[in-house]
Short mmCIF file of C-alpha atoms in Angstrom, two decimals:
data_model
loop_
_atom_site.label_atom_id
_atom_site.label_comp_id
_atom_site.label_asym_id
_atom_site.label_seq_id
_atom_site.Cartn_x
_atom_site.Cartn_y
_atom_site.Cartn_z
CA UNK F 169 -93.84 -30.17 12.31
CA UNK F 170 -94.31 -26.91 14.17
CA UNK F 171 -93.32 -25.73 17.64
CA UNK F 172 -95.79 -24.39 20.20
CA UNK F 173 -95.29 -23.22 23.80
CA UNK F 174 -97.90 -25.08 25.83
CA UNK F 175 -98.94 -25.86 29.36
CA UNK F 176 -98.73 -29.56 30.15
CA UNK F 177 -102.55 -29.53 30.27
CA UNK F 178 -102.67 -27.88 26.85
CA UNK F 179 -100.17 -30.36 25.39
CA UNK F 180 -102.47 -33.25 26.31
CA UNK F 181 -105.48 -31.41 24.90
CA UNK F 182 -103.76 -30.54 21.61
CA UNK F 183 -102.44 -34.09 21.28
CA UNK F 184 -106.01 -35.34 21.62
CA UNK F 185 -107.27 -32.90 18.98
CA UNK F 186 -104.49 -33.88 16.56
CA UNK F 187 -105.36 -37.53 17.17
CA UNK F 188 -108.84 -37.01 15.72
CA UNK F 189 -110.81 -36.04 18.82
CA UNK F 190 -114.60 -35.86 18.42
CA UNK F 191 -115.87 -35.29 21.96
CA UNK F 192 -114.27 -33.97 25.19
CA UNK F 193 -115.99 -33.60 28.56
CA UNK F 194 -114.87 -32.44 31.99
CA UNK F 195 -115.76 -30.95 35.35
CA UNK F 196 -113.39 -28.20 36.59
CA UNK F 197 -110.77 -29.08 39.18
CA UNK F 198 -107.14 -28.11 39.74
CA UNK F 199 -104.76 -29.10 38.16
CA UNK F 200 -106.80 -30.36 35.18
CA UNK F 201 -109.16 -27.41 34.48
CA UNK F 202 -106.92 -25.88 31.83
CA UNK F 203 -107.33 -28.91 29.56
CA UNK F 204 -111.00 -28.21 28.95
CA UNK F 205 -110.56 -24.43 28.92
CA UNK F 206 -107.99 -24.88 26.16
CA UNK F 207 -110.16 -27.33 24.21
CA UNK F 208 -113.18 -25.02 24.42
CA UNK F 209 -111.00 -22.10 23.26
CA UNK F 210 -109.51 -23.84 20.24
CA UNK F 211 -112.70 -25.78 19.55
CA UNK F 212 -114.81 -22.77 18.57
CA UNK F 213 -115.83 -23.40 15.00
CA UNK F 214 -114.08 -26.78 14.98
CA UNK F 215 -115.79 -30.09 14.31
CA UNK F 216 -115.10 -31.62 17.72
CA UNK F 217 -117.30 -30.98 20.75
CA UNK F 218 -115.74 -29.76 24.02
CA UNK F 219 -118.01 -29.03 26.97
CA UNK F 220 -118.19 -28.83 30.74
CA UNK F 221 -120.42 -31.38 32.46
CA UNK F 222 -122.38 -31.19 35.69
CA UNK F 223 -119.94 -33.55 37.44
CA UNK F 224 -117.16 -36.03 36.68
CA UNK F 225 -119.41 -39.08 36.51
CA UNK F 226 -121.59 -37.38 33.94
CA UNK F 227 -118.54 -36.23 31.98
CA UNK F 228 -117.20 -39.78 31.92
CA UNK F 229 -120.52 -41.19 30.74
CA UNK F 230 -120.88 -38.57 28.00
CA UNK F 231 -117.41 -39.43 26.72
CA UNK F 232 -118.13 -43.15 26.97
CA UNK F 233 -121.24 -42.74 24.81
CA UNK F 234 -119.15 -40.85 22.26
CA UNK F 235 -116.68 -43.74 22.20
CA UNK F 236 -119.47 -46.30 21.79
CA UNK F 237 -120.45 -44.37 18.64
CA UNK F 238 -117.00 -45.15 17.25
CA UNK F 239 -115.65 -41.62 17.75
CA UNK F 240 -112.53 -40.69 19.69
CA UNK F 241 -113.52 -39.39 23.14
CA UNK F 242 -111.67 -37.69 25.97
CA UNK F 243 -112.61 -37.02 29.59
CA UNK F 244 -110.52 -35.07 32.11
CA UNK F 245 -110.76 -34.10 35.76
CA UNK F 246 -108.63 -33.86 38.89
CA UNK F 247 -107.68 -36.95 40.85
CA UNK F 248 -110.54 -36.79 43.37
CA UNK F 249 -112.88 -36.34 40.42
CA UNK F 250 -111.97 -39.86 39.43
CA UNK F 251 -113.59 -40.99 42.69
CA UNK F 252 -116.84 -39.42 41.51
CA UNK F 253 -116.50 -41.16 38.14
CA UNK F 254 -115.28 -44.43 39.67
CA UNK F 255 -118.52 -46.31 39.07
CA UNK F 256 -118.60 -46.00 35.26
CA UNK F 257 -114.78 -46.01 35.15
CA UNK F 258 -114.48 -49.49 36.64
CA UNK F 259 -117.27 -50.89 34.48
CA UNK F 260 -115.98 -49.20 31.31
CA UNK F 261 -112.86 -51.33 31.63
CA UNK F 262 -115.15 -54.32 31.02
CA UNK F 263 -117.38 -52.81 28.32
CA UNK F 264 -114.26 -51.54 26.62
CA UNK F 265 -114.03 -48.72 24.10
CA UNK F 266 -115.15 -48.60 20.49
CA UNK F 267 -113.66 -45.32 19.34
CA UNK F 268 -110.47 -44.46 21.24
CA UNK F 269 -111.20 -43.34 24.81
CA UNK F 270 -108.74 -41.39 27.03
CA UNK F 271 -109.28 -40.70 30.73
CA UNK F 272 -106.92 -37.93 31.86
CA UNK F 273 -106.52 -37.51 35.62
CA UNK F 274 -104.63 -34.55 37.11
CA UNK F 275 -103.03 -35.61 40.40
CA UNK F 276 -102.11 -33.01 43.01
CA UNK F 277 -99.20 -34.18 45.20
CA UNK F 278 -98.58 -31.70 48.05
CA UNK F 279 -102.31 -30.89 47.96
CA UNK F 280 -101.89 -27.42 46.47
CA UNK F 281 -105.66 -27.27 45.94
CA UNK F 282 -107.01 -30.63 47.05
CA UNK F 283 -108.14 -32.56 50.08
CA UNK F 284 -105.88 -35.58 49.52
CA UNK F 285 -102.88 -36.84 47.49
CA UNK F 286 -104.34 -40.04 46.03
CA UNK F 287 -102.45 -41.54 43.11
CA UNK F 288 -104.53 -42.27 40.00
CA UNK F 289 -102.10 -44.94 38.80
CA UNK F 290 -103.69 -47.23 41.39
CA UNK F 291 -107.07 -46.71 39.73
CA UNK F 292 -105.64 -47.77 36.38
CA UNK F 293 -104.08 -50.81 38.04
CA UNK F 294 -107.39 -51.51 39.83
CA UNK F 295 -109.34 -51.40 36.56
CA UNK F 296 -106.59 -53.32 34.68
CA UNK F 297 -106.30 -50.67 31.98
CA UNK F 298 -103.12 -49.10 30.50
CA UNK F 299 -101.77 -45.86 31.95
CA UNK F 300 -99.35 -43.32 30.46
CA UNK F 301 -97.32 -41.00 32.71
CA UNK F 302 -95.51 -38.24 30.77
CA UNK F 303 -92.18 -36.94 32.03
CA UNK F 304 -92.38 -33.69 30.04
CA UNK F 305 -94.61 -31.62 27.79
CA UNK F 306 -93.51 -33.30 24.57
CA UNK F 307 -94.47 -36.67 26.01
CA UNK F 308 -97.80 -35.23 27.19
CA UNK F 309 -98.59 -34.36 23.55
CA UNK F 310 -97.17 -37.55 22.05
CA UNK F 311 -98.81 -39.81 24.63
CA UNK F 312 -102.24 -38.31 23.98
CA UNK F 313 -101.89 -39.34 20.34
CA UNK F 314 -100.48 -42.74 21.17
CA UNK F 315 -103.09 -43.42 23.87
CA UNK F 316 -105.88 -43.17 21.29
CA UNK F 317 -104.08 -45.62 19.00
CA UNK F 318 -103.59 -48.09 21.85
CA UNK F 319 -107.18 -47.67 23.05
CA UNK F 320 -108.58 -48.59 19.64
CA UNK F 321 -106.12 -51.46 19.24
CA UNK F 322 -106.95 -53.17 22.55
CA UNK F 323 -110.48 -51.69 22.81
CA UNK F 324 -109.97 -50.41 26.35
CA UNK F 325 -110.09 -46.97 27.97
CA UNK F 326 -106.55 -45.65 28.49
CA UNK F 327 -105.49 -43.32 31.30
CA UNK F 328 -103.05 -40.41 31.11
CA UNK F 329 -101.83 -39.34 34.54
CA UNK F 330 -100.56 -35.77 34.97
CA UNK F 331 -99.25 -34.12 38.12
CA UNK F 332 -99.53 -30.46 39.08
CA UNK F 333 -95.96 -29.39 38.29
CA UNK F 334 -96.18 -30.64 34.70
CA UNK F 335 -99.82 -29.64 34.17
CA UNK F 336 -99.16 -26.01 35.13
CA UNK F 337 -95.73 -25.35 33.57
CA UNK F 338 -94.99 -24.35 29.97
CA UNK F 339 -92.48 -25.72 27.48
CA UNK F 340 -91.98 -26.05 23.76
CA UNK F 341 -93.80 -28.92 22.03
CA UNK F 342 -93.23 -30.17 18.49
CA UNK F 343 -96.60 -30.94 16.96
CA UNK F 344 -97.48 -33.14 14.00
CA UNK F 345 -100.20 -32.94 11.32
CA UNK F 346 -103.66 -33.79 12.66
CA UNK F 347 -105.42 -37.05 11.95
CA UNK F 348 -109.06 -36.93 10.73
CA UNK F 349 -111.91 -37.89 13.05
CA UNK F 350 -113.44 -41.36 12.96
CA UNK F 351 -116.69 -41.98 11.13
CA UNK F 352 -119.59 -43.18 13.27
CA UNK F 353 -119.46 -46.94 13.57
CA UNK F 354 -121.53 -49.30 15.65
CA UNK F 355 -120.07 -51.79 18.07
CA UNK F 356 -121.02 -55.02 19.76
CA UNK F 357 -124.01 -54.31 22.03
CA UNK F 358 -123.40 -57.43 24.14
CA UNK F 359 -120.04 -55.94 25.16
CA UNK F 360 -121.72 -52.81 26.47
CA UNK F 361 -124.47 -54.56 28.41
CA UNK F 362 -122.97 -55.72 31.67
CA UNK F 363 -125.51 -58.35 32.58
CA UNK F 364 -123.66 -61.02 34.58
CA UNK F 365 -123.32 -63.41 31.64
CA UNK F 366 -121.83 -60.71 29.42
CA UNK F 367 -119.76 -59.16 32.22
CA UNK F 368 -118.01 -62.45 33.00
CA UNK F 369 -116.99 -62.79 29.36
CA UNK F 370 -115.79 -59.20 29.24
CA UNK F 371 -113.80 -59.48 32.48
CA UNK F 372 -112.02 -62.57 31.14
CA UNK F 373 -111.16 -60.59 28.01
CA UNK F 374 -109.55 -57.87 30.15
CA UNK F 375 -107.61 -60.46 32.15
CA UNK F 376 -106.45 -62.19 28.96
CA UNK F 377 -105.19 -58.85 27.64
CA UNK F 378 -102.80 -58.27 30.55
CA UNK F 379 -99.76 -60.07 29.11
CA UNK F 380 -100.16 -58.06 25.90
CA UNK F 381 -100.37 -54.81 27.88
CA UNK F 382 -97.23 -55.66 29.86
CA UNK F 383 -95.46 -56.49 26.59
CA UNK F 384 -96.62 -53.17 25.12
CA UNK F 385 -95.27 -51.28 28.15
CA UNK F 386 -91.89 -52.99 27.74
CA UNK F 387 -91.64 -52.25 24.04
CA UNK F 388 -93.06 -48.71 24.14
CA UNK F 389 -90.67 -45.98 22.93
CA UNK F 390 -91.63 -44.04 26.07
CA UNK F 391 -89.96 -46.74 28.19
CA UNK F 392 -86.16 -46.85 28.26
CA UNK F 393 -83.61 -49.12 29.94
CA UNK F 394 -79.98 -48.00 30.02
CA UNK F 395 -77.64 -50.51 31.70
CA UNK F 396 -74.05 -49.56 32.59
CA UNK F 397 -72.10 -52.77 31.91
CA UNK F 398 -69.05 -51.68 33.93
CA UNK F 399 -70.85 -50.27 36.96
CA UNK F 400 -73.31 -52.37 38.94
CA UNK F 401 -73.44 -50.30 42.11
CA UNK F 402 -76.59 -48.23 41.53
CA UNK F 403 -79.70 -48.65 39.42
CA UNK F 404 -82.55 -46.12 39.26
CA UNK F 405 -86.17 -46.72 38.33
CA UNK F 406 -87.84 -43.39 37.63
CA UNK F 407 -91.26 -42.35 36.35
CA UNK F 408 -92.96 -39.09 35.43
CA UNK F 409 -91.23 -35.95 36.65
CA UNK F 410 -89.02 -38.11 38.87
CA UNK F 411 -87.10 -39.07 35.72
CA UNK F 412 -86.32 -35.41 34.99
CA UNK F 413 -85.20 -34.77 38.55
CA UNK F 414 -82.85 -37.76 38.36
CA UNK F 415 -81.34 -36.58 35.05
CA UNK F 416 -80.96 -33.03 36.37
CA UNK F 417 -79.03 -34.19 39.42
CA UNK F 418 -76.83 -36.69 37.58
CA UNK F 419 -75.41 -34.02 35.27
CA UNK F 420 -71.89 -33.27 36.43
CA UNK F 421 -72.22 -35.48 39.52
CA UNK F 422 -69.82 -38.21 38.41
CA UNK F 423 -72.47 -40.87 39.03
CA UNK F 424 -73.16 -43.33 36.19
CA UNK F 425 -76.10 -45.44 37.33
CA UNK F 426 -78.19 -47.76 35.20
CA UNK F 427 -81.62 -46.21 34.62
CA UNK F 428 -85.04 -47.61 33.78
CA UNK F 429 -87.57 -44.95 32.76
CA UNK F 430 -91.14 -46.18 33.25
CA UNK F 431 -93.80 -44.12 31.47
CA UNK F 432 -96.34 -46.81 30.58
CA UNK F 433 -98.19 -49.17 32.91
CA UNK F 434 -98.71 -52.08 33.69
CA UNK F 435 -95.15 -52.11 34.95
CA UNK F 436 -92.77 -53.64 32.36
CA UNK F 437 -91.77 -56.63 34.47
CA UNK F 438 -88.97 -57.97 32.30
CA UNK F 439 -87.16 -54.61 32.21
CA UNK F 440 -87.50 -54.21 35.99
CA UNK F 441 -86.10 -57.71 36.46
CA UNK F 442 -83.11 -56.95 34.21
CA UNK F 443 -82.27 -53.78 36.12
CA UNK F 444 -82.65 -55.40 39.53
CA UNK F 445 -80.49 -58.35 38.53
CA UNK F 446 -77.82 -56.00 37.18
CA UNK F 447 -77.52 -53.64 40.17
CA UNK F 448 -76.73 -53.94 43.87
CA UNK F 449 -78.76 -50.94 45.06
CA UNK F 450 -81.98 -49.78 43.38
CA UNK F 451 -83.50 -46.33 43.91
CA UNK F 452 -87.15 -45.84 42.90
CA UNK F 453 -88.06 -42.19 42.15
CA UNK F 454 -91.78 -41.84 41.50
CA UNK F 455 -94.31 -39.06 42.13
CA UNK F 456 -97.23 -39.98 44.39
CA UNK F 457 -97.64 -43.22 46.27
CA UNK F 458 -94.90 -45.92 46.03
CA UNK F 459 -96.71 -47.98 43.40
CA UNK F 460 -93.60 -49.22 41.59
CA UNK F 461 -91.60 -49.65 44.79
CA UNK F 462 -94.30 -51.74 46.45
CA UNK F 463 -94.52 -54.09 43.51
CA UNK F 464 -90.77 -54.61 43.45
CA UNK F 465 -90.39 -54.89 47.22
CA UNK F 466 -93.29 -57.28 47.76
CA UNK F 467 -93.70 -58.32 51.37
CA UNK F 468 -90.07 -58.99 52.26
CA UNK F 469 -87.91 -57.21 49.70
CA UNK F 470 -85.39 -58.70 47.27
CA UNK F 471 -82.72 -61.00 48.77
CA UNK F 472 -79.20 -59.64 48.26
CA UNK F 473 -80.38 -56.25 46.99
CA UNK F 474 -80.85 -52.89 48.64
CA UNK F 475 -84.06 -51.16 47.57
CA UNK F 476 -84.50 -47.49 48.52
CA UNK F 477 -87.22 -44.94 47.84
CA UNK F 478 -90.33 -43.73 49.60
CA UNK F 479 -90.85 -46.85 51.70
CA UNK F 480 -87.27 -46.80 53.02
CA UNK F 481 -87.48 -43.11 53.95
CA UNK F 482 -84.90 -41.99 51.37
CA UNK F 483 -87.68 -40.02 49.62
CA UNK F 484 -90.65 -38.40 51.38
CA UNK F 485 -93.94 -40.31 51.37
CA UNK F 486 -95.82 -37.01 51.47
CA UNK F 487 -95.89 -34.21 48.94
CA UNK F 488 -94.26 -33.59 45.58
CA UNK F 489 -90.92 -34.95 44.56
CA UNK F 490 -88.40 -32.14 44.10
CA UNK F 491 -84.93 -31.96 42.58
CA UNK F 492 -83.61 -31.45 46.13
CA UNK F 493 -85.24 -34.56 47.62
CA UNK F 494 -84.09 -36.69 44.70
CA UNK F 495 -80.57 -35.27 45.05
CA UNK F 496 -80.48 -36.30 48.69
CA UNK F 497 -81.69 -39.81 47.81
CA UNK F 498 -78.83 -40.08 45.31
CA UNK F 499 -76.38 -39.31 48.13
CA UNK F 500 -75.27 -36.02 46.57
CA UNK F 501 -74.42 -32.95 48.62
CA UNK F 502 -77.04 -30.16 48.52
CA UNK F 503 -76.45 -27.41 46.00
CA UNK F 504 -75.55 -23.97 47.28
CA UNK F 505 -78.61 -21.81 47.66
CA UNK F 506 -79.38 -18.26 48.64
CA UNK F 507 -81.46 -17.93 51.79
CA UNK F 508 -83.34 -15.11 53.46
CA UNK F 509 -81.23 -15.50 56.57
CA UNK F 510 -83.18 -15.09 59.78
CA UNK F 511 -85.90 -12.99 58.22
CA UNK F 512 -89.27 -14.48 59.19
CA UNK F 513 -91.54 -15.35 56.27
CA UNK F 514 -95.05 -13.96 56.44
CA UNK F 515 -97.79 -16.51 57.00
CA UNK F 516 -100.27 -15.94 54.20
CA UNK F 517 -103.23 -18.33 54.42
CA UNK F 518 -105.69 -18.19 51.51
CA UNK F 519 -108.59 -15.82 52.05
CA UNK F 520 -111.93 -14.93 50.53
CA UNK F 521 -111.59 -12.08 48.04
CA UNK F 522 -112.28 -8.59 49.33
CA UNK F 523 -115.99 -7.96 48.80
CA UNK F 524 -116.82 -11.68 48.32
CA UNK F 525 -120.56 -12.33 48.86
CA UNK F 526 -119.73 -15.45 50.90
CA UNK F 527 -118.19 -13.24 53.61
CA UNK F 528 -121.49 -11.42 54.09
CA UNK F 529 -123.39 -14.73 54.21
CA UNK F 530 -121.03 -16.16 56.83
CA UNK F 531 -121.30 -12.98 58.87
CA UNK F 532 -125.10 -13.23 58.90
CA UNK F 533 -125.03 -16.98 59.59
CA UNK F 534 -122.66 -16.65 62.52
CA UNK F 535 -124.82 -13.88 63.96
CA UNK F 536 -127.95 -16.02 63.56
CA UNK F 537 -126.27 -18.91 65.40
CA UNK F 538 -125.07 -16.84 68.35
CA UNK F 539 -126.02 -18.35 71.71
CA UNK F 540 -126.36 -21.87 70.28
CA UNK F 541 -123.19 -23.76 71.33
CA UNK F 542 -124.34 -26.99 69.68
CA UNK F 543 -124.48 -25.42 66.22
CA UNK F 544 -122.35 -27.14 63.59
CA UNK F 545 -121.74 -25.88 60.06
CA UNK F 546 -120.90 -28.60 57.54
CA UNK F 547 -119.20 -27.04 54.55
CA UNK F 548 -118.68 -28.29 51.04
CA UNK F 549 -115.75 -27.68 48.66
CA UNK F 550 -115.40 -24.33 46.97
CA UNK F 551 -114.34 -20.74 47.73
CA UNK F 552 -116.60 -20.80 50.78
CA UNK F 553 -114.39 -23.46 52.41
CA UNK F 554 -112.07 -20.52 53.10
CA UNK F 555 -114.69 -19.50 55.67
CA UNK F 556 -112.76 -21.87 57.95
CA UNK F 557 -110.07 -19.22 58.44
CA UNK F 558 -110.26 -16.13 60.65
CA UNK F 559 -111.99 -13.75 60.81
CA UNK F 560 -114.95 -15.90 59.73
CA UNK F 561 -114.28 -19.15 61.65
CA UNK F 562 -117.55 -20.29 60.14
CA UNK F 563 -116.80 -23.82 58.87
CA UNK F 564 -116.58 -26.94 61.02
CA UNK F 565 -116.00 -29.61 58.35
CA UNK F 566 -115.11 -30.18 54.70
CA UNK F 567 -114.73 -33.67 53.24
CA UNK F 568 -115.65 -33.94 49.56
CA UNK F 569 -117.93 -32.56 46.85
CA UNK F 570 -121.58 -32.67 47.87
CA UNK F 571 -120.93 -34.08 51.35
CA UNK F 572 -122.18 -31.07 53.33
CA UNK F 573 -125.87 -31.86 52.75
CA UNK F 574 -125.63 -35.50 53.76
CA UNK F 575 -123.39 -34.72 56.75
CA UNK F 576 -125.82 -32.11 58.09
CA UNK F 577 -128.66 -34.58 57.59
CA UNK F 578 -126.79 -37.35 59.41
CA UNK F 579 -125.78 -35.04 62.25
CA UNK F 580 -129.35 -33.80 62.68
CA UNK F 581 -130.51 -37.40 63.04
CA UNK F 582 -127.81 -37.86 65.71
CA UNK F 583 -129.23 -34.92 67.65
CA UNK F 584 -127.01 -32.03 66.55
CA UNK F 585 -128.93 -28.76 66.55
CA UNK F 586 -128.76 -26.49 64.73
CA UNK F 587 -127.27 -28.58 61.89
CA UNK F 588 -126.36 -26.35 58.97
CA UNK F 589 -125.02 -27.37 55.56
CA UNK F 590 -123.24 -24.83 53.33
CA UNK F 591 -122.76 -25.54 49.64
CA UNK F 592 -122.14 -23.58 46.43
CA UNK F 593 -124.49 -23.52 43.45
CA UNK F 594 -122.22 -25.58 41.18
CA UNK F 595 -121.34 -28.11 43.87
CA UNK F 596 -125.03 -28.44 44.66
CA UNK F 597 -125.63 -29.46 41.03
CA UNK F 598 -122.51 -31.67 41.11
CA UNK F 599 -123.65 -33.96 43.91
CA UNK F 600 -125.70 -32.06 46.48
CA UNK F 601 -129.06 -32.64 44.78
CA UNK F 602 -129.39 -36.30 45.66
CA UNK F 603 -128.50 -35.68 49.31
CA UNK F 604 -131.12 -32.91 49.47
CA UNK F 605 -133.66 -35.32 47.96
CA UNK F 606 -132.97 -37.63 50.89
CA UNK F 607 -133.17 -34.80 53.44
CA UNK F 608 -136.42 -33.52 51.92
CA UNK F 609 -137.99 -36.96 52.02
CA UNK F 610 -137.11 -37.23 55.71
CA UNK F 611 -137.94 -33.56 56.42
CA UNK F 612 -134.60 -33.44 58.24
CA UNK F 613 -134.27 -30.90 61.02
CA UNK F 614 -131.55 -28.89 59.32
CA UNK F 615 -130.89 -25.76 57.31
CA UNK F 616 -129.10 -25.87 53.99
CA UNK F 617 -127.54 -22.61 52.83
CA UNK F 618 -126.81 -22.59 49.10
CA UNK F 619 -124.31 -19.90 48.15
CA UNK F 620 -125.30 -18.96 44.61
CA UNK F 621 -122.56 -16.79 43.13
CA UNK F 622 -123.59 -17.74 39.59
CA UNK F 623 -120.35 -19.53 38.64
CA UNK F 624 -117.73 -22.15 39.54
CA UNK F 625 -115.56 -19.49 41.10
CA UNK F 626 -112.68 -21.34 42.72
CA UNK F 627 -111.48 -23.08 39.57
CA UNK F 628 -111.67 -20.07 37.26
CA UNK F 629 -115.36 -19.07 36.85
CA UNK F 630 -116.53 -21.88 34.64
CA UNK F 631 -120.32 -22.08 34.02
CA UNK F 632 -122.60 -23.43 36.75
CA UNK F 633 -125.39 -25.85 35.85
CA UNK F 634 -127.56 -25.00 38.86
CA UNK F 635 -127.76 -21.27 39.38
CA UNK F 636 -130.47 -18.62 39.41
CA UNK F 637 -134.07 -19.63 38.68
CA UNK F 638 -133.03 -23.15 37.67
CA UNK F 639 -131.48 -23.66 41.12
CA UNK F 640 -134.70 -22.60 42.87
CA UNK F 641 -136.74 -24.91 40.62
CA UNK F 642 -134.43 -27.82 41.43
CA UNK F 643 -134.76 -27.22 45.16
CA UNK F 644 -138.53 -27.12 44.84
CA UNK F 645 -138.46 -30.15 42.55
CA UNK F 646 -136.76 -32.41 45.11
CA UNK F 647 -139.52 -31.72 47.60
CA UNK F 648 -138.64 -28.59 49.60
CA UNK F 649 -141.91 -26.68 50.31
CA UNK F 650 -142.11 -23.17 48.87
CA UNK F 651 -142.53 -21.64 52.34
CA UNK F 652 -139.27 -23.26 53.48
CA UNK F 653 -137.27 -21.97 50.52
CA UNK F 654 -135.96 -18.49 51.28
CA UNK F 655 -133.77 -16.22 49.16
CA UNK F 656 -131.45 -13.59 50.64
CA UNK F 657 -129.02 -11.10 49.16
CA UNK F 658 -125.65 -11.15 50.96
CA UNK F 659 -124.85 -7.45 51.09
CA UNK F 660 -123.95 -5.44 54.21
CA UNK F 661 -127.08 -3.28 53.86
CA UNK F 662 -129.27 -6.41 54.17
CA UNK F 663 -127.35 -7.89 57.11
CA UNK F 664 -130.06 -7.54 59.76
CA UNK F 665 -132.76 -8.82 57.40
CA UNK F 666 -130.59 -11.82 56.45
CA UNK F 667 -129.94 -12.65 60.10
CA UNK F 668 -133.68 -12.57 60.75
CA UNK F 669 -134.43 -14.93 57.84
CA UNK F 670 -131.73 -17.38 58.93
CA UNK F 671 -132.96 -17.33 62.55
CA UNK F 672 -136.50 -18.07 61.42
CA UNK F 673 -135.40 -21.07 59.38
CA UNK F 674 -133.05 -22.37 62.09
CA UNK F 675 -136.01 -22.25 64.49
CA UNK F 676 -138.19 -24.25 62.10
CA UNK F 677 -138.33 -27.93 63.24
CA UNK F 678 -137.69 -29.43 59.81
CA UNK F 679 -135.84 -28.85 56.56
CA UNK F 680 -135.27 -25.34 55.28
CA UNK F 681 -133.20 -24.10 52.39
CA UNK F 682 -131.82 -20.56 52.25
CA UNK F 683 -130.32 -19.46 48.94
CA UNK F 684 -127.89 -16.54 49.17
CA UNK F 685 -127.72 -14.97 45.71
CA UNK F 686 -125.02 -12.53 44.68
CA UNK F 687 -122.68 -12.75 41.70
CA UNK F 688 -119.01 -13.58 42.26
CA UNK F 689 -117.08 -10.33 42.35
CA UNK F 690 -114.30 -11.64 40.09
CA UNK F 691 -116.85 -12.84 37.53
CA UNK F 692 -118.54 -9.44 37.64
CA UNK F 693 -115.18 -7.74 37.01
CA UNK F 694 -114.62 -9.94 33.96
CA UNK F 695 -118.05 -9.05 32.58
CA UNK F 696 -117.40 -5.37 33.22
CA UNK F 697 -114.24 -5.58 31.14
CA UNK F 698 -116.19 -7.23 28.36
CA UNK F 699 -118.97 -4.64 28.62
CA UNK F 700 -121.54 -7.21 29.76
CA UNK F 701 -121.91 -6.44 33.46
CA UNK F 702 -125.15 -7.48 35.09
#
């Protein structure tokens, strides 16, 4: 064994490598980006393949193909990325895995860098596949190894669910010797072909596996039940980081509750039943939605027992769990803390970087739209979403990756004019292309502004699949006429020219695409340091 200091993300990645990983795929998104960055870094010269994909669905499918070949495969993304990959994800539960297959989802409670707080455990429950939820960095490493073993044993994809606080903190991890990669081996093609006759058979197989999966969760070394025979007042069911917060608060408190630690799903029903039967009051401490609490509570609760947690209001339904909120739920007095007194804290909303090319594009776009009160700018997700804030005030909506193009198209059909979509080069490749194909076919009366800064800037300047000449060729390829495809350079010295181009395309009664090309300033700085500035 050896000890390494790792991010939670890195612990999962290294556990996968030491489990005999052959292929890893991902699309960047906080808090999961560091998994792939780490795998790419340590994978140089190694036998396994680690690569970014154009979006989460593609990443999932690339990993699934690797698994079908009998190799161990890994796919990672943030929680909303799982929505993008939901189509193959749900069906992969039926086709099953050949080589071990891990799906790692990074959830973001408190929405530090996300548009919602959805809980990926529900996806695992929905697909009827096992899910691991590490409580610390050591478990993140160990579970990655164990998840591959379980996946190959039951021939199902297995999920690992991380949350931001664990993904982005560092701790010591004891590692073990690596296992060799699998040889290529073929599988049963009828399992992978979800024609109705095959799919029905495969779905029954997944249903039949459920009792075995529940049994596995109960017997897993990651699950622990500690009953206090002489104290039946309080029982705690805790999962993920909630378990650590419970332990932290119990130290020196005088409380001696019974505790069930759940780290593997489906929920270990027999252990839950034993705890509930043993205790008068049960506290459920879980990060995210009240998945465990809902299953225990049912519609009407448990007769004769008091069940507290998120649904009772003892823990907040919104945001991250914290040691303080768990302490309050345990009925303990708050710890003394140092405060800033009456000093007001500065409000510091996120802003575009100084010198960001998007600022110059927004400035030109707002100028071009002056005098048109019906103008609506539908934004996508990326750095440019920060154009919502002053002084730009340039964004009227932001829903999900790739949505800006379809929303502008739909609004134009409803009579909005001018209808403008704003999307980045990477997000356009992620899921904007198909919406533009639709808009081009309809010759929608809208303008799409593609902000090509040559990288995936917001998540750490990962490579973009649709930038530069390739981006222009894609736009032309989906049916946008050459005369309606304009390129501008978002620099102050070209402001008046850019305003003129945008006004001309806004006045055109049909689809136009304006591509604003200027490299991300932060990416340029990195290249300058490396001596490769462009």
